[in-house]
mmCIF file of C-alpha atoms in Angstrom:
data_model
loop_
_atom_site.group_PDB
_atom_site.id
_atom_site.type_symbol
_atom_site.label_atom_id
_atom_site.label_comp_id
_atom_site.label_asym_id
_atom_site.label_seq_id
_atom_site.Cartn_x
_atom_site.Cartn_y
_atom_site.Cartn_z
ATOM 1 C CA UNK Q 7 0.000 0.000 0.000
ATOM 2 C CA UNK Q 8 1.534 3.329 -0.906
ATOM 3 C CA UNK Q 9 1.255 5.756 2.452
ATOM 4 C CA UNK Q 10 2.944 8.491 0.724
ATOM 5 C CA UNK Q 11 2.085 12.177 1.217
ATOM 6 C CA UNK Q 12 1.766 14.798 -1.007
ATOM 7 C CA UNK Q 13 1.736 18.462 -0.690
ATOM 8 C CA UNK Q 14 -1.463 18.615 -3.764
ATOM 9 C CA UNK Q 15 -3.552 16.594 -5.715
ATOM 10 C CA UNK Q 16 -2.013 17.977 -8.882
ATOM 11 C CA UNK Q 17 1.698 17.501 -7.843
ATOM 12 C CA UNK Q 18 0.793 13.885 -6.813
ATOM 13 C CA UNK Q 19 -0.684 12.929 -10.732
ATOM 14 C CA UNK Q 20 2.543 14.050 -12.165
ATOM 15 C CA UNK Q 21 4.585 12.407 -9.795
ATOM 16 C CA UNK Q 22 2.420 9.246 -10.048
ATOM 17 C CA UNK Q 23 2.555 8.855 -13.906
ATOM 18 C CA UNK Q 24 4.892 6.976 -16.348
ATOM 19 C CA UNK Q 25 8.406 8.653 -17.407
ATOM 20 C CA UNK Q 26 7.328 8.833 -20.779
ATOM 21 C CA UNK Q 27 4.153 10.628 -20.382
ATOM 22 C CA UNK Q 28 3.863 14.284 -20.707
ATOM 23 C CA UNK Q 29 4.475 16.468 -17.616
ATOM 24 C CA UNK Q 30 5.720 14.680 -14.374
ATOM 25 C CA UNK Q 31 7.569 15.217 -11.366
ATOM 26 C CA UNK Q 32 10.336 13.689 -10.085
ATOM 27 C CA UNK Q 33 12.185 13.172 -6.973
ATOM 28 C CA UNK Q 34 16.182 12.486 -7.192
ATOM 29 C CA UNK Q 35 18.886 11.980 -5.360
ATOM 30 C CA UNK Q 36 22.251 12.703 -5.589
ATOM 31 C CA UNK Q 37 24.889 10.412 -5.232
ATOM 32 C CA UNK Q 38 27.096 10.411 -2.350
ATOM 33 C CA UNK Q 39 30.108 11.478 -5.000
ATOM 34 C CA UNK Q 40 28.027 14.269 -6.591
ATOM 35 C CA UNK Q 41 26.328 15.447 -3.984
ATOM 36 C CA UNK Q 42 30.281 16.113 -2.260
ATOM 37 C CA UNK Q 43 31.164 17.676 -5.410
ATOM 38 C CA UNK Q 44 27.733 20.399 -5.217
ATOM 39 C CA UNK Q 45 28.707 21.182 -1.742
ATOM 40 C CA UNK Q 46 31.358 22.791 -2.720
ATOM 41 C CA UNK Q 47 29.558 25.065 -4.959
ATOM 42 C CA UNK Q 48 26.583 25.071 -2.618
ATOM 43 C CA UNK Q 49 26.885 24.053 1.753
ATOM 44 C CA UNK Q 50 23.397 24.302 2.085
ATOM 45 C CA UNK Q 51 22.527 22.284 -1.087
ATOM 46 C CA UNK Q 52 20.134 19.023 -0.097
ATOM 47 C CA UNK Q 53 21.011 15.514 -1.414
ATOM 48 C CA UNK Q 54 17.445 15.745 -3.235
ATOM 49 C CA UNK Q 55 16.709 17.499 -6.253
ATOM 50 C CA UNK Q 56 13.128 18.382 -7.577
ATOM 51 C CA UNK Q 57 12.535 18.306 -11.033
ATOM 52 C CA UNK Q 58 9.697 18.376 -13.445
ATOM 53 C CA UNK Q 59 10.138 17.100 -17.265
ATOM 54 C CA UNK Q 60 8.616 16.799 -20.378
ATOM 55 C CA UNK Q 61 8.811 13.155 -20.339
ATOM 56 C CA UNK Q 62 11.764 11.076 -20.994
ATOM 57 C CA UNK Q 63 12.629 7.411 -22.404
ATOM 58 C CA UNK Q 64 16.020 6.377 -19.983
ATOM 59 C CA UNK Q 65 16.705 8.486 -17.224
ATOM 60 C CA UNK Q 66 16.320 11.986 -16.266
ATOM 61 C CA UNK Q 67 20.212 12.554 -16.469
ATOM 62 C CA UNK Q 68 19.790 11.705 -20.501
ATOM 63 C CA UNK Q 69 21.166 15.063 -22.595
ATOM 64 C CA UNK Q 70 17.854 15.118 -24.361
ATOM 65 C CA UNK Q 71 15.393 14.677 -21.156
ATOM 66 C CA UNK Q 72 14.193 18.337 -20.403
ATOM 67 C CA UNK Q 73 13.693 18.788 -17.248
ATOM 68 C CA UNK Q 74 13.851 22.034 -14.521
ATOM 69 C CA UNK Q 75 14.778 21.876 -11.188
ATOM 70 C CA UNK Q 76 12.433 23.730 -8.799
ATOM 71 C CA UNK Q 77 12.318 24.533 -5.209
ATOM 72 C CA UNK Q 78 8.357 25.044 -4.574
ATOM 73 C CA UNK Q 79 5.627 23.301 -5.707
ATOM 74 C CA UNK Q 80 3.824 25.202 -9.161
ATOM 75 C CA UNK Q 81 0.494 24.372 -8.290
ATOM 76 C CA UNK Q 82 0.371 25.028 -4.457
ATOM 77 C CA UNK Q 83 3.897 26.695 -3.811
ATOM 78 C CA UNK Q 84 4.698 24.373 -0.943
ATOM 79 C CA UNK Q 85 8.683 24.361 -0.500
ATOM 80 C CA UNK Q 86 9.882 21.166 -1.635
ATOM 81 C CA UNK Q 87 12.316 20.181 0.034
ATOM 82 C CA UNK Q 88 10.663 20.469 3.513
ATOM 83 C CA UNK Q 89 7.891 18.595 2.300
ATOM 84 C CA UNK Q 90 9.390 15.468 0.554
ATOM 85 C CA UNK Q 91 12.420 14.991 3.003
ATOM 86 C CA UNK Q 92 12.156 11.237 3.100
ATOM 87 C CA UNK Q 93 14.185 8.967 0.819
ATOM 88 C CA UNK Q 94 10.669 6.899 0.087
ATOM 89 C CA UNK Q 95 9.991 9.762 -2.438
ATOM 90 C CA UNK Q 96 13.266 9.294 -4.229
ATOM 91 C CA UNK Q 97 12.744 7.705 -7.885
ATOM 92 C CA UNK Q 98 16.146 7.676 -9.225
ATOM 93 C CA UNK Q 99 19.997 8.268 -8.385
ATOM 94 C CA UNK Q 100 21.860 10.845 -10.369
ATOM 95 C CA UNK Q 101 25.596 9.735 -10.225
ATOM 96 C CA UNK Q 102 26.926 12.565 -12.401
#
């Protein structure tokens, strides 16, 4: 049974649908290597990153996925990363 929260009904269909459907949301997570490396540029950086695509056939990290990284939610404006802390969310590690 999936006991996962979500912050909107919206933000919950486009996380919940396939990667090669239109707009979705995902939830990544850095790996331990990368996320080292964005510390650097950024202390306060979070091992997560929010992103929402057009769709995609591999991964999200693919050259021709287009994705943006956001911070709040578009439809309600919750912030993010205080609401989907938990690894549960995470649907894919970025290595590089």
């Amino acid at each position: 049974m999936n006991n996962k929260k979500f912050c909107c009904e919206r933000l919950s269909g486009a996380y919940s649908v396939g990667n090669g459907f239109g707009l979705n949301f995902r939830v990544l997570k850095f790996s331990e290597k990368l996320f080292n490396q964005l510390k650097v540029i950024d202390p306060l950086i979070f091992d997560k990153g929010y992103v929402l695509t057009s769709g995609y056939v591999n991964t999200i990290n693919d050259e021709k996925t287009m994705s943006l990284f956001i911070n709040n939610c578009p439809f309600c404006g919750q912030k993010l990363s205080d609401f989907y802390k938990s690894d549960e969310y995470v649907q894919e590690i970025i290595e590089s």
